[in-house]
mmCIF file with all atom_site columns, C-alpha atoms in Angstrom:
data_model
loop_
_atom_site.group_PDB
_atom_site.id
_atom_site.type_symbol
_atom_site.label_atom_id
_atom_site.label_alt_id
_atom_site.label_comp_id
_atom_site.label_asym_id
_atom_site.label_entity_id
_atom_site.label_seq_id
_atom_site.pdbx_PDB_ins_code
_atom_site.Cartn_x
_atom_site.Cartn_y
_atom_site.Cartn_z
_atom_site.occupancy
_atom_site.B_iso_or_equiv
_atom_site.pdbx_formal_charge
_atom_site.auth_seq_id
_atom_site.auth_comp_id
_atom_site.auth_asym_id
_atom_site.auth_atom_id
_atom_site.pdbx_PDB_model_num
ATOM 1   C CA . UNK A 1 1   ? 120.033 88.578 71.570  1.00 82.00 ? 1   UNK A CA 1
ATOM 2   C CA . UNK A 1 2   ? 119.918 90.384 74.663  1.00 87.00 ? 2   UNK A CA 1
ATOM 3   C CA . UNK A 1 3   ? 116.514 90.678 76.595  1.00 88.00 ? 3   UNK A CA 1
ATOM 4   C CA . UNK A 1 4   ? 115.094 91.756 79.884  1.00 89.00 ? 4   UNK A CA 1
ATOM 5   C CA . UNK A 1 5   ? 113.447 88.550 82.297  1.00 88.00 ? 5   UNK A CA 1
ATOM 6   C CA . UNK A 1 6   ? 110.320 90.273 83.547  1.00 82.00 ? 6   UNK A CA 1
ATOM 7   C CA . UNK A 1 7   ? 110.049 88.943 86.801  1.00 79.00 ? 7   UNK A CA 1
ATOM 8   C CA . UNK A 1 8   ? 113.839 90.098 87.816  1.00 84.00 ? 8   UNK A CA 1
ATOM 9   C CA . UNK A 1 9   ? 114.124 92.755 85.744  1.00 84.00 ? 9   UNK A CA 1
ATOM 10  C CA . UNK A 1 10  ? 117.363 91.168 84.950  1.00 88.00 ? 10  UNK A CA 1
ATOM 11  C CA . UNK A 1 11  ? 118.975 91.978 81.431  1.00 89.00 ? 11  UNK A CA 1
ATOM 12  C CA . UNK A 1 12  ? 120.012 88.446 80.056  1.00 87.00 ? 12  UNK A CA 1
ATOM 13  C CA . UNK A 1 13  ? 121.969 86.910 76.878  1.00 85.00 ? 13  UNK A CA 1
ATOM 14  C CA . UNK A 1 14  ? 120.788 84.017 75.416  1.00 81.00 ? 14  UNK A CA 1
ATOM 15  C CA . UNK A 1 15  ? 122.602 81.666 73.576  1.00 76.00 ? 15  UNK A CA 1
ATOM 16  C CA . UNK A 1 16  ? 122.399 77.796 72.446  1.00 73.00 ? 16  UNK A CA 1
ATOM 17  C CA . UNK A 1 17  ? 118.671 78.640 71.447  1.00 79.00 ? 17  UNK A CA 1
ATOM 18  C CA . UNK A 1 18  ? 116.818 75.682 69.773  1.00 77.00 ? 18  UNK A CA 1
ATOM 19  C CA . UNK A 1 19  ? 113.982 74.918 68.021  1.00 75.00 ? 19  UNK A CA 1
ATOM 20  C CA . UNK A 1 20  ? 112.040 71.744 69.203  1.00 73.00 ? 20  UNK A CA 1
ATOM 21  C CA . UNK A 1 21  ? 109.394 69.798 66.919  1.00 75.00 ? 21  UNK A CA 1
ATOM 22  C CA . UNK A 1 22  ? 108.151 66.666 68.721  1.00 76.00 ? 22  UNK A CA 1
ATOM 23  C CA . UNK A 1 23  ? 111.377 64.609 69.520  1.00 78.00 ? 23  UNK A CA 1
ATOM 24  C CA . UNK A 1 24  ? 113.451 66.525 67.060  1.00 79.00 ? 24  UNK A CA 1
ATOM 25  C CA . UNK A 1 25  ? 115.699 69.053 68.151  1.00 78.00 ? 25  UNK A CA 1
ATOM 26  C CA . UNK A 1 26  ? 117.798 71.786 66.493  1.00 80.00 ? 26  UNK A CA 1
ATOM 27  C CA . UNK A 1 27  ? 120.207 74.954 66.942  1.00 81.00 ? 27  UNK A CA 1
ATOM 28  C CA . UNK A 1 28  ? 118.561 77.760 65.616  1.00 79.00 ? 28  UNK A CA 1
ATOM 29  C CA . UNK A 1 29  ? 119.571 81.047 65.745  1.00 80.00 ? 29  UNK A CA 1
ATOM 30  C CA . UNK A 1 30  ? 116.139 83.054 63.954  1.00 82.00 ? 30  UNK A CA 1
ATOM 31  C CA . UNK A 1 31  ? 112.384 82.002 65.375  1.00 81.00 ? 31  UNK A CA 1
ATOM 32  C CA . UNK A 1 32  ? 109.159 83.546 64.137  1.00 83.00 ? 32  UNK A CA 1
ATOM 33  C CA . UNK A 1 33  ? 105.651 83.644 66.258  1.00 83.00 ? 33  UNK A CA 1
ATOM 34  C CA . UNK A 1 34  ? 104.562 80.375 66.937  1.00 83.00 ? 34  UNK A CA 1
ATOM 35  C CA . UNK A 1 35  ? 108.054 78.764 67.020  1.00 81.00 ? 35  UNK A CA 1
ATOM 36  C CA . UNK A 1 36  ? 108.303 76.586 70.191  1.00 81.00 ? 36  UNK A CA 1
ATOM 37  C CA . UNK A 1 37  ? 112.038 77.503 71.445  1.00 81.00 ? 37  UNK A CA 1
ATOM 38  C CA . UNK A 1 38  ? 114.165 76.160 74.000  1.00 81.00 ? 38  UNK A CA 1
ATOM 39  C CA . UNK A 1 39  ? 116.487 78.159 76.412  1.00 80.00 ? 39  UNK A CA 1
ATOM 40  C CA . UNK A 1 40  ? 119.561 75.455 77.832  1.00 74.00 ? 40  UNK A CA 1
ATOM 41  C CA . UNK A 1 41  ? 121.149 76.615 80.849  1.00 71.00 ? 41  UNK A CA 1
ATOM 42  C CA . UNK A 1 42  ? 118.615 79.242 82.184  1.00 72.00 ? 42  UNK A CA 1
ATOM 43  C CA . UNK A 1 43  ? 117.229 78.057 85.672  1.00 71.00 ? 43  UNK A CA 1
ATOM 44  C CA . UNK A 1 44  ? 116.130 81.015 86.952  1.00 77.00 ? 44  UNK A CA 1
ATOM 45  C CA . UNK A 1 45  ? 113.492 80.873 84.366  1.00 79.00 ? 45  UNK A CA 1
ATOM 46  C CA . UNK A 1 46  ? 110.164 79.789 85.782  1.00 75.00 ? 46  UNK A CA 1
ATOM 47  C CA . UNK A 1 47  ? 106.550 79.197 84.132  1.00 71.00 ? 47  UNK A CA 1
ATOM 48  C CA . UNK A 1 48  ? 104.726 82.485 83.322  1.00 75.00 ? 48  UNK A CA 1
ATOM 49  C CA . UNK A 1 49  ? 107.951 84.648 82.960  1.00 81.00 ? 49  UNK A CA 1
ATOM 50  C CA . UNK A 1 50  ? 107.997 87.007 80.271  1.00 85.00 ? 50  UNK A CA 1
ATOM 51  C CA . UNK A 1 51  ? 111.422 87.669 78.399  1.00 86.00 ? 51  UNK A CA 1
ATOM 52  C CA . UNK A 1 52  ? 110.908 91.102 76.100  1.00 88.00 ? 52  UNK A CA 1
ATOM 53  C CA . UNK A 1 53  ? 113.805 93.830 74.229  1.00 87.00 ? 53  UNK A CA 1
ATOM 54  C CA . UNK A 1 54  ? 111.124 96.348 75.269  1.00 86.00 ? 54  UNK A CA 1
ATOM 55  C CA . UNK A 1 55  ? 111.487 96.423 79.604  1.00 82.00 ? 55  UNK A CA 1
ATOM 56  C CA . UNK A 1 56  ? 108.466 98.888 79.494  1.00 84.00 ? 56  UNK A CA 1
ATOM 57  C CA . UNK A 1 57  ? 106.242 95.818 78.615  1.00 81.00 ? 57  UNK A CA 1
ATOM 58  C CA . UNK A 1 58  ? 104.132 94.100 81.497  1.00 76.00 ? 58  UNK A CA 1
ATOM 59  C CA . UNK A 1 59  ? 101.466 91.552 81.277  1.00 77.00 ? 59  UNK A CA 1
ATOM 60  C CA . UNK A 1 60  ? 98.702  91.408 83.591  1.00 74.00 ? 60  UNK A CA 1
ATOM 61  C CA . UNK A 1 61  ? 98.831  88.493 85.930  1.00 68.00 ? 61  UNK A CA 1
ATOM 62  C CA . UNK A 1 62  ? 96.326  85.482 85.223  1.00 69.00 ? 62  UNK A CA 1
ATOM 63  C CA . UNK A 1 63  ? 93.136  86.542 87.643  1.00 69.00 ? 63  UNK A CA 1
ATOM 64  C CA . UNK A 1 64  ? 94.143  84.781 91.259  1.00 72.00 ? 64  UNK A CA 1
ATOM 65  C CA . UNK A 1 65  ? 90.596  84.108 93.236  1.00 78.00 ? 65  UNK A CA 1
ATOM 66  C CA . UNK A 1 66  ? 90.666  83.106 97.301  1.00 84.00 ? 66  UNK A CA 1
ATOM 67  C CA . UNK A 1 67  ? 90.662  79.458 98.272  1.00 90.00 ? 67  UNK A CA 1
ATOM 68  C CA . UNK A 1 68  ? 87.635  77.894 98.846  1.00 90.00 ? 68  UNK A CA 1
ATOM 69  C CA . UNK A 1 69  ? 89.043  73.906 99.683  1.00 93.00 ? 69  UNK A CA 1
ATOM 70  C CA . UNK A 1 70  ? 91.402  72.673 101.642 1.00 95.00 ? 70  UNK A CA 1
ATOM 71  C CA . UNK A 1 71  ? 93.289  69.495 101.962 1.00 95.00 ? 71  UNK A CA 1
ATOM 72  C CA . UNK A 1 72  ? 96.821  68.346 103.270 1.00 94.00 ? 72  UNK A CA 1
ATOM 73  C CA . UNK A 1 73  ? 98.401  66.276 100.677 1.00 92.00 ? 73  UNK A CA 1
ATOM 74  C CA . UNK A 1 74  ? 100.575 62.919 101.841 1.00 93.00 ? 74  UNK A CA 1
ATOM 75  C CA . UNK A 1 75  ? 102.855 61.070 100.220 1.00 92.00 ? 75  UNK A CA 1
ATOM 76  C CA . UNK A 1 76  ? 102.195 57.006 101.483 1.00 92.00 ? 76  UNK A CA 1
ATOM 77  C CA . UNK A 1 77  ? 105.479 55.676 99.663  1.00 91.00 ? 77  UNK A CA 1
ATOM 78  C CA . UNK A 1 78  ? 108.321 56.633 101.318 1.00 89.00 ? 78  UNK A CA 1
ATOM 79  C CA . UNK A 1 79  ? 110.620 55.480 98.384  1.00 90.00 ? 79  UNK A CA 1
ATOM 80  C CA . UNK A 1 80  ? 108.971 58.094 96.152  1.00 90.00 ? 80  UNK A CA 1
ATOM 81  C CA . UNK A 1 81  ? 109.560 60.865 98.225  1.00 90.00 ? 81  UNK A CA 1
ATOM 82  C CA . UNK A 1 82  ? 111.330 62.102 95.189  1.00 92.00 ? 82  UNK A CA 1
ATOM 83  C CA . UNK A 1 83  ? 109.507 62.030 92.826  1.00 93.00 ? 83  UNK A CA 1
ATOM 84  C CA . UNK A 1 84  ? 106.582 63.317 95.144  1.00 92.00 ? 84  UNK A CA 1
ATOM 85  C CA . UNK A 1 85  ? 108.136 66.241 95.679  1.00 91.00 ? 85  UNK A CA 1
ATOM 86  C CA . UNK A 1 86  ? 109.729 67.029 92.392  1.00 91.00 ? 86  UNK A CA 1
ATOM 87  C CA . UNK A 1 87  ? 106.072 66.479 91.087  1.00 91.00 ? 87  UNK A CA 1
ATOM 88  C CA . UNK A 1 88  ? 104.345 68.533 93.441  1.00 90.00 ? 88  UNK A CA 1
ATOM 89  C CA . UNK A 1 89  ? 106.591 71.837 92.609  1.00 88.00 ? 89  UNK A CA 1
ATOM 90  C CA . UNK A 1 90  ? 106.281 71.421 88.964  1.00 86.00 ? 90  UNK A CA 1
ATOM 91  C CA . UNK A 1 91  ? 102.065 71.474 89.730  1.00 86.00 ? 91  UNK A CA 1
ATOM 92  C CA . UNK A 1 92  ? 102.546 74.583 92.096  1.00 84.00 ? 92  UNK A CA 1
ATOM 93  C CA . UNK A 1 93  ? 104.761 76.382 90.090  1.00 80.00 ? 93  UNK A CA 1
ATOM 94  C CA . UNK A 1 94  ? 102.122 76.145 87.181  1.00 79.00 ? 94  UNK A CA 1
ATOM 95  C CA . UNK A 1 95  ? 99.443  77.830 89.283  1.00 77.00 ? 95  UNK A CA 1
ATOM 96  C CA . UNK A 1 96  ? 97.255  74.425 89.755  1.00 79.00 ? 96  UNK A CA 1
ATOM 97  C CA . UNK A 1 97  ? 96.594  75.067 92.876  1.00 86.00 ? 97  UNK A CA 1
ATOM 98  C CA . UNK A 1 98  ? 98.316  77.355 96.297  1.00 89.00 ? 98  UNK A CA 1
ATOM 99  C CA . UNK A 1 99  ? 99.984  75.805 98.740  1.00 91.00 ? 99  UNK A CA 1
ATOM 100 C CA . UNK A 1 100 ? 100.272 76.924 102.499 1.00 93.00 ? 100 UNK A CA 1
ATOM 101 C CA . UNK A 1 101 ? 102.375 76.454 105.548 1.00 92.00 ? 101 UNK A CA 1
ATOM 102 C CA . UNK A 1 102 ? 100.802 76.431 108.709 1.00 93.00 ? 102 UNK A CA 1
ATOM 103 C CA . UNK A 1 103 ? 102.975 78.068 111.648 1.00 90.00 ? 103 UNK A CA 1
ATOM 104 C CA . UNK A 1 104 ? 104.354 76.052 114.464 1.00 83.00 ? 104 UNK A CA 1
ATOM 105 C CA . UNK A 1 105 ? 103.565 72.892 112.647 1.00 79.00 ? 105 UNK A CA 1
ATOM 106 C CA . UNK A 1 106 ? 105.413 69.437 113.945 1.00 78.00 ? 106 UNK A CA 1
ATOM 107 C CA . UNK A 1 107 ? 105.180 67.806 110.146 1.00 76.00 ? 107 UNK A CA 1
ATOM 108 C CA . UNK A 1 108 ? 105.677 69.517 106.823 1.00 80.00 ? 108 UNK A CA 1
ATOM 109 C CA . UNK A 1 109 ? 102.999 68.475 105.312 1.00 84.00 ? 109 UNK A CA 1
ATOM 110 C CA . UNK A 1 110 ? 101.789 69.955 102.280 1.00 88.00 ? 110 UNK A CA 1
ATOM 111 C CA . UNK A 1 111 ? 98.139  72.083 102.483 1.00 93.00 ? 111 UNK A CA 1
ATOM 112 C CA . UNK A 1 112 ? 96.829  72.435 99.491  1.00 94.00 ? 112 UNK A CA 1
ATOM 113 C CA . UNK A 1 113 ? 94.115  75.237 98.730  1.00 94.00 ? 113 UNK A CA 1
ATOM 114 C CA . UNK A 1 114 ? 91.856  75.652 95.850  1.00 91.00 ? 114 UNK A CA 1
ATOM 115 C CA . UNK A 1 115 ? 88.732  76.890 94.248  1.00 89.00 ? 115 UNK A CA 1
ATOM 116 C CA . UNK A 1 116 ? 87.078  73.877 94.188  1.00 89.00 ? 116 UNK A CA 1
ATOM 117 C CA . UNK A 1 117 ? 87.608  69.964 95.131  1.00 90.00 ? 117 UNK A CA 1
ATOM 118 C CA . UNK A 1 118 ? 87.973  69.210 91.335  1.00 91.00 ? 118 UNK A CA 1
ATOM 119 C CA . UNK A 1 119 ? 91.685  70.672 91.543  1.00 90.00 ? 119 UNK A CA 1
ATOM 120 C CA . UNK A 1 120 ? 92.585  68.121 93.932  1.00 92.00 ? 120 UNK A CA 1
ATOM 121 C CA . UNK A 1 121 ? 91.878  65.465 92.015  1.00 92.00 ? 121 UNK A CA 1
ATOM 122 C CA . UNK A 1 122 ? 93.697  66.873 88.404  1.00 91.00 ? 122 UNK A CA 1
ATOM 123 C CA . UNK A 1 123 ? 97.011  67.221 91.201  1.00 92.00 ? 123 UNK A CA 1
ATOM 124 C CA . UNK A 1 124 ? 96.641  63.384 92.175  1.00 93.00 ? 124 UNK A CA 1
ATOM 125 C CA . UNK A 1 125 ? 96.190  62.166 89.008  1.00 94.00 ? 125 UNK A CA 1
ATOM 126 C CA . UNK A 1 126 ? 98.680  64.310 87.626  1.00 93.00 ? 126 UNK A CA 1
ATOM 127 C CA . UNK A 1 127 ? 101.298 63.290 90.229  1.00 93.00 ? 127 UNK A CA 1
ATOM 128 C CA . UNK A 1 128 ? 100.971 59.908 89.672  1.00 94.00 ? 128 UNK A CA 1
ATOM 129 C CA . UNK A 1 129 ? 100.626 59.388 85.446  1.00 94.00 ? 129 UNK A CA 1
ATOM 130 C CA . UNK A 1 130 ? 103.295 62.196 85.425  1.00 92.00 ? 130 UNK A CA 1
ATOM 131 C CA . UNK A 1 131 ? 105.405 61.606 88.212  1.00 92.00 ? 131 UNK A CA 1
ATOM 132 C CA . UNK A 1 132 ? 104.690 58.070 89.038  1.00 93.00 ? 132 UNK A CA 1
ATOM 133 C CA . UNK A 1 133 ? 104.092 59.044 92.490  1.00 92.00 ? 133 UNK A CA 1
ATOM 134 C CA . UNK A 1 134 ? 100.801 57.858 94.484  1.00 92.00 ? 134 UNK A CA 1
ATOM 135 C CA . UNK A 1 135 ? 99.348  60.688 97.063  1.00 93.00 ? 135 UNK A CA 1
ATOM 136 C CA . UNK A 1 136 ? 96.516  60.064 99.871  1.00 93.00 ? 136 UNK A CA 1
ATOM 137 C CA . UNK A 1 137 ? 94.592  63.378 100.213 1.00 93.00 ? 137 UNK A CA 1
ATOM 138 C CA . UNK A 1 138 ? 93.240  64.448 103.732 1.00 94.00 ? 138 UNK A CA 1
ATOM 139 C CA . UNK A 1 139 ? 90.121  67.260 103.509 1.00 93.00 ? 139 UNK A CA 1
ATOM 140 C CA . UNK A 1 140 ? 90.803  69.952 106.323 1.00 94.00 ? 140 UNK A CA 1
ATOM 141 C CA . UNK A 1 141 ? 88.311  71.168 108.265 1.00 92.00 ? 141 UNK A CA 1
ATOM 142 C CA . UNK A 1 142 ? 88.880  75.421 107.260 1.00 95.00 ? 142 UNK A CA 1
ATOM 143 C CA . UNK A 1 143 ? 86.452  76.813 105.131 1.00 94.00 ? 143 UNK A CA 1
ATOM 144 C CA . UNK A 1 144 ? 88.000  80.224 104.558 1.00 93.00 ? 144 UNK A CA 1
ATOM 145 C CA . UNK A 1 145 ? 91.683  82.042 104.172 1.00 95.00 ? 145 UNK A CA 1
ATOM 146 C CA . UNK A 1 146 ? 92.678  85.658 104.449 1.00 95.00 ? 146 UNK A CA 1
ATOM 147 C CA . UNK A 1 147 ? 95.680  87.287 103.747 1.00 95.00 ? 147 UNK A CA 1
ATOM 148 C CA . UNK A 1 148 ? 96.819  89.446 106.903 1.00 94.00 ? 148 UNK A CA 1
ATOM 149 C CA . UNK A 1 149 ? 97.242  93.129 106.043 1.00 92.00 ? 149 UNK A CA 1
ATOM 150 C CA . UNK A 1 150 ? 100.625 95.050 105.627 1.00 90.00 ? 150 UNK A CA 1
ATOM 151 C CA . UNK A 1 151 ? 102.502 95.148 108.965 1.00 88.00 ? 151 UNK A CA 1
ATOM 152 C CA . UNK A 1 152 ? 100.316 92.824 111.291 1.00 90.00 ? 152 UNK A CA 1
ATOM 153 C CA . UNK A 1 153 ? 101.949 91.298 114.192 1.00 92.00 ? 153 UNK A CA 1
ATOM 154 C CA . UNK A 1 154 ? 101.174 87.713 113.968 1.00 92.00 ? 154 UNK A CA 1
ATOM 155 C CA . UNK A 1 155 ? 102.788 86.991 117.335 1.00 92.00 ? 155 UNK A CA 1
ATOM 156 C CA . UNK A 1 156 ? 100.058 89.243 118.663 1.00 93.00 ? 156 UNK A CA 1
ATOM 157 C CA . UNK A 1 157 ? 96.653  87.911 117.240 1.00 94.00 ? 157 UNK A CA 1
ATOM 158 C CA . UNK A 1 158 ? 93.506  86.243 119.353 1.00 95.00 ? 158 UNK A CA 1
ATOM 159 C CA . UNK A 1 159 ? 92.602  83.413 117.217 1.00 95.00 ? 159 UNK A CA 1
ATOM 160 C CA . UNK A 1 160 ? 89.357  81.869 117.839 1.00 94.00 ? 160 UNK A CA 1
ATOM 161 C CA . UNK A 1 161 ? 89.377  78.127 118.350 1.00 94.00 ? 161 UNK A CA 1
ATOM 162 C CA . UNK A 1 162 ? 89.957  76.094 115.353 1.00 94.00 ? 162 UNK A CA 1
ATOM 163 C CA . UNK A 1 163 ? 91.939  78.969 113.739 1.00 95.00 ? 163 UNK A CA 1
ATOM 164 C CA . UNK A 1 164 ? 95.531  78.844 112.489 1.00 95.00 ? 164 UNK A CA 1
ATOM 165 C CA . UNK A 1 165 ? 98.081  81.406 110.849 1.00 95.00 ? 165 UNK A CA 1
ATOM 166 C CA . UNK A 1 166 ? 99.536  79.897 107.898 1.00 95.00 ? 166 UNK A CA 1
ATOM 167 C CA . UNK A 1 167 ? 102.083 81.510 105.239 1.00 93.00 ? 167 UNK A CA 1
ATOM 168 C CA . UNK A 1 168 ? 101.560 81.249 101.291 1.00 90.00 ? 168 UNK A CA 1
ATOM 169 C CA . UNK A 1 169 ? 104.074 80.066 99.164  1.00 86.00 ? 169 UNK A CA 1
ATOM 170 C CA . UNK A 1 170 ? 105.696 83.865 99.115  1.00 85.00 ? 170 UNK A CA 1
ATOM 171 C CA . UNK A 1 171 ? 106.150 83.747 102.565 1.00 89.00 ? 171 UNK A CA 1
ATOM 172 C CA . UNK A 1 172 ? 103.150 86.288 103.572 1.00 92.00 ? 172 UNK A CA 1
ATOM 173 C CA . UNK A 1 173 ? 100.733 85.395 106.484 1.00 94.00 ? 173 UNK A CA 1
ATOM 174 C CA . UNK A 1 174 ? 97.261  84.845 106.480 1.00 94.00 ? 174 UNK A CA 1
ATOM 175 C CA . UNK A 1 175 ? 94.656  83.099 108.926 1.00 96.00 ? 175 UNK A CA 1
ATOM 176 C CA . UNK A 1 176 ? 92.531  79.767 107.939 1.00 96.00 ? 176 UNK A CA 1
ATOM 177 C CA . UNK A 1 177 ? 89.174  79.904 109.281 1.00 96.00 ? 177 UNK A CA 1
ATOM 178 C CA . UNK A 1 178 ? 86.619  77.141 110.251 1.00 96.00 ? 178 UNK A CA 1
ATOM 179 C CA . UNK A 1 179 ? 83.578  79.155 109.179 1.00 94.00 ? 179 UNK A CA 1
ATOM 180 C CA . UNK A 1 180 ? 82.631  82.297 108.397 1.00 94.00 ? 180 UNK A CA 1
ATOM 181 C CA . UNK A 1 181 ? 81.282  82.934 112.409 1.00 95.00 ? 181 UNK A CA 1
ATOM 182 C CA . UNK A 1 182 ? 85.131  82.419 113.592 1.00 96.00 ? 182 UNK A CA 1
ATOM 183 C CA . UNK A 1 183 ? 86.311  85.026 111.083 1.00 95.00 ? 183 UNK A CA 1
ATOM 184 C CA . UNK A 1 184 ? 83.509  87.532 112.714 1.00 95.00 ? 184 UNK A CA 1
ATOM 185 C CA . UNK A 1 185 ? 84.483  86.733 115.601 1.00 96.00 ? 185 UNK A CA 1
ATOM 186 C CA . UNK A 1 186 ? 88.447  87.065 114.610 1.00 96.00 ? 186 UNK A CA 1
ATOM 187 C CA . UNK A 1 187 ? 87.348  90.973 113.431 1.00 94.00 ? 187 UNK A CA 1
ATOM 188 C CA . UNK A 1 188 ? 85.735  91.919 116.930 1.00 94.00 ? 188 UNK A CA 1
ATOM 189 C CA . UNK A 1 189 ? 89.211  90.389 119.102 1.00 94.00 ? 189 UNK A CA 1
ATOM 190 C CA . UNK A 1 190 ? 91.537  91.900 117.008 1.00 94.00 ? 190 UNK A CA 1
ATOM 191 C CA . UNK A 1 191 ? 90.325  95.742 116.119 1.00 89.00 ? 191 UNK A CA 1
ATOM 192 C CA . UNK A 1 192 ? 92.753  97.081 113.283 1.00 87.00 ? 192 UNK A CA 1
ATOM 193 C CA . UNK A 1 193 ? 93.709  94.239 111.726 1.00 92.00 ? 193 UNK A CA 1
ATOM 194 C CA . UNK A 1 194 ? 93.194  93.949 108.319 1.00 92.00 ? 194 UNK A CA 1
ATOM 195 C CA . UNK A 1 195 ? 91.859  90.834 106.571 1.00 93.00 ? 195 UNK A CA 1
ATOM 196 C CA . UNK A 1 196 ? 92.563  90.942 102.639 1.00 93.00 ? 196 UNK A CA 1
ATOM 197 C CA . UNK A 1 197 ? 90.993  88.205 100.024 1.00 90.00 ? 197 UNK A CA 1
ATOM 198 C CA . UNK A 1 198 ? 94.298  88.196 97.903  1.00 86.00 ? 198 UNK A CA 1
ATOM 199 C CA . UNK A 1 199 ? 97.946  89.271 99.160  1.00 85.00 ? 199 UNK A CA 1
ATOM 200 C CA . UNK A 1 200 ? 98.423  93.048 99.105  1.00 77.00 ? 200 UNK A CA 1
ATOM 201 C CA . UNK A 1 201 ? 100.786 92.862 95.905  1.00 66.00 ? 201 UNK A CA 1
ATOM 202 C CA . UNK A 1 202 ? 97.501  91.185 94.223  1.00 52.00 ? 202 UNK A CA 1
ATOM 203 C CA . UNK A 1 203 ? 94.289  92.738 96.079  1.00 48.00 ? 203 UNK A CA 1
#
């Protein structure tokens, strides 16, 4: 069966299809709705990808809202840096939560962002009965992040005190502010810019 991979656009075969039932396991080469199937040696396919024989299809992406809470996530054992990490981009790639990168950091240190403090607990706990790693979370001090508009120069920006650019996980730049004065303020030193709530492809 050959279908199109919605995210890529990509036409793709698949083969060595089967059909999994708790911890059996078997070749199949017919499913019907509700069948839960499994694709071997596909790792460009990611969680939330849509594989159709009809391209013209498209699904509406899950509602995305802007971050409210904001932590930076540490891993305290060394010897499970693995499994940290492993853990932490299964959770991210499921939508748990967004991560950020803050420019001209000195550590890589994960910043988590979410809707509510709730979220950071579910990644924790799921990190450590999942993953068997153990995380120490660290609340920031921002209160606020907005995407930059199309075509910004980042290089260029006044930011307030206690402001920092930071990228998203698709590479796009936004600012994190400390309270909702500093972003005021952030509008009045830098006339033109553009402050979005969600990245352009999303707003």
């Amino acid at each position: 069966m050959t279908v199109t991979h919605g995210r890529t656009g990509k036409r793709v075969r698949l083969s060595s299809a089967h059909k999994l039932f708790a911890q059996e396991r078997e070749t199949v080469d017919e499913a019907y709705a509700g069948d839960v199937i499994g694709l071997v040696g596909h790792s460009e396919f990611g969680i939330g990808d849509t594989l159709t024989e009809d391209a013209t299809i498209a699904f509406r992406e899950i509602p995305r809202f802007p971050p409210e809470c904001f932590a930076f996530l540490h891993n305290p054992n060394p010897g499970k840096f693995k499994q940290f990490r492993q853990g932490l981009e299964q959770l991210l790639q499921e939508g748990v939560m967004q991560v950020f990168e803050l420019r001209d950091a000195h550590q890589k240190v994960p910043l988590l962002a979410a809707v509510g403090p709730l979220q950071f607990e579910v990644v924790q706990y799921r990190l450590e009965s999942e993953y068997g790693a153990t995380s120490q979370l660290e609340n920031a001090t921002w209160e606020r992040f907005k995407w930059l508009s199309p075509g910004a120069d980042v290089k260029a920006l006044k930011l307030p005190t206690g402001c920092r650019v930071a990228y998203d996980a698709a590479g796009q730049p936004g600012v994190l502010f400390p309270s909702a004065w500093t972003e005021r303020y952030f509008g009045e030193q830098n006339a033109g810019v553009g402050l979005l709530d969600l990245p352009a492809e999303a707003s």
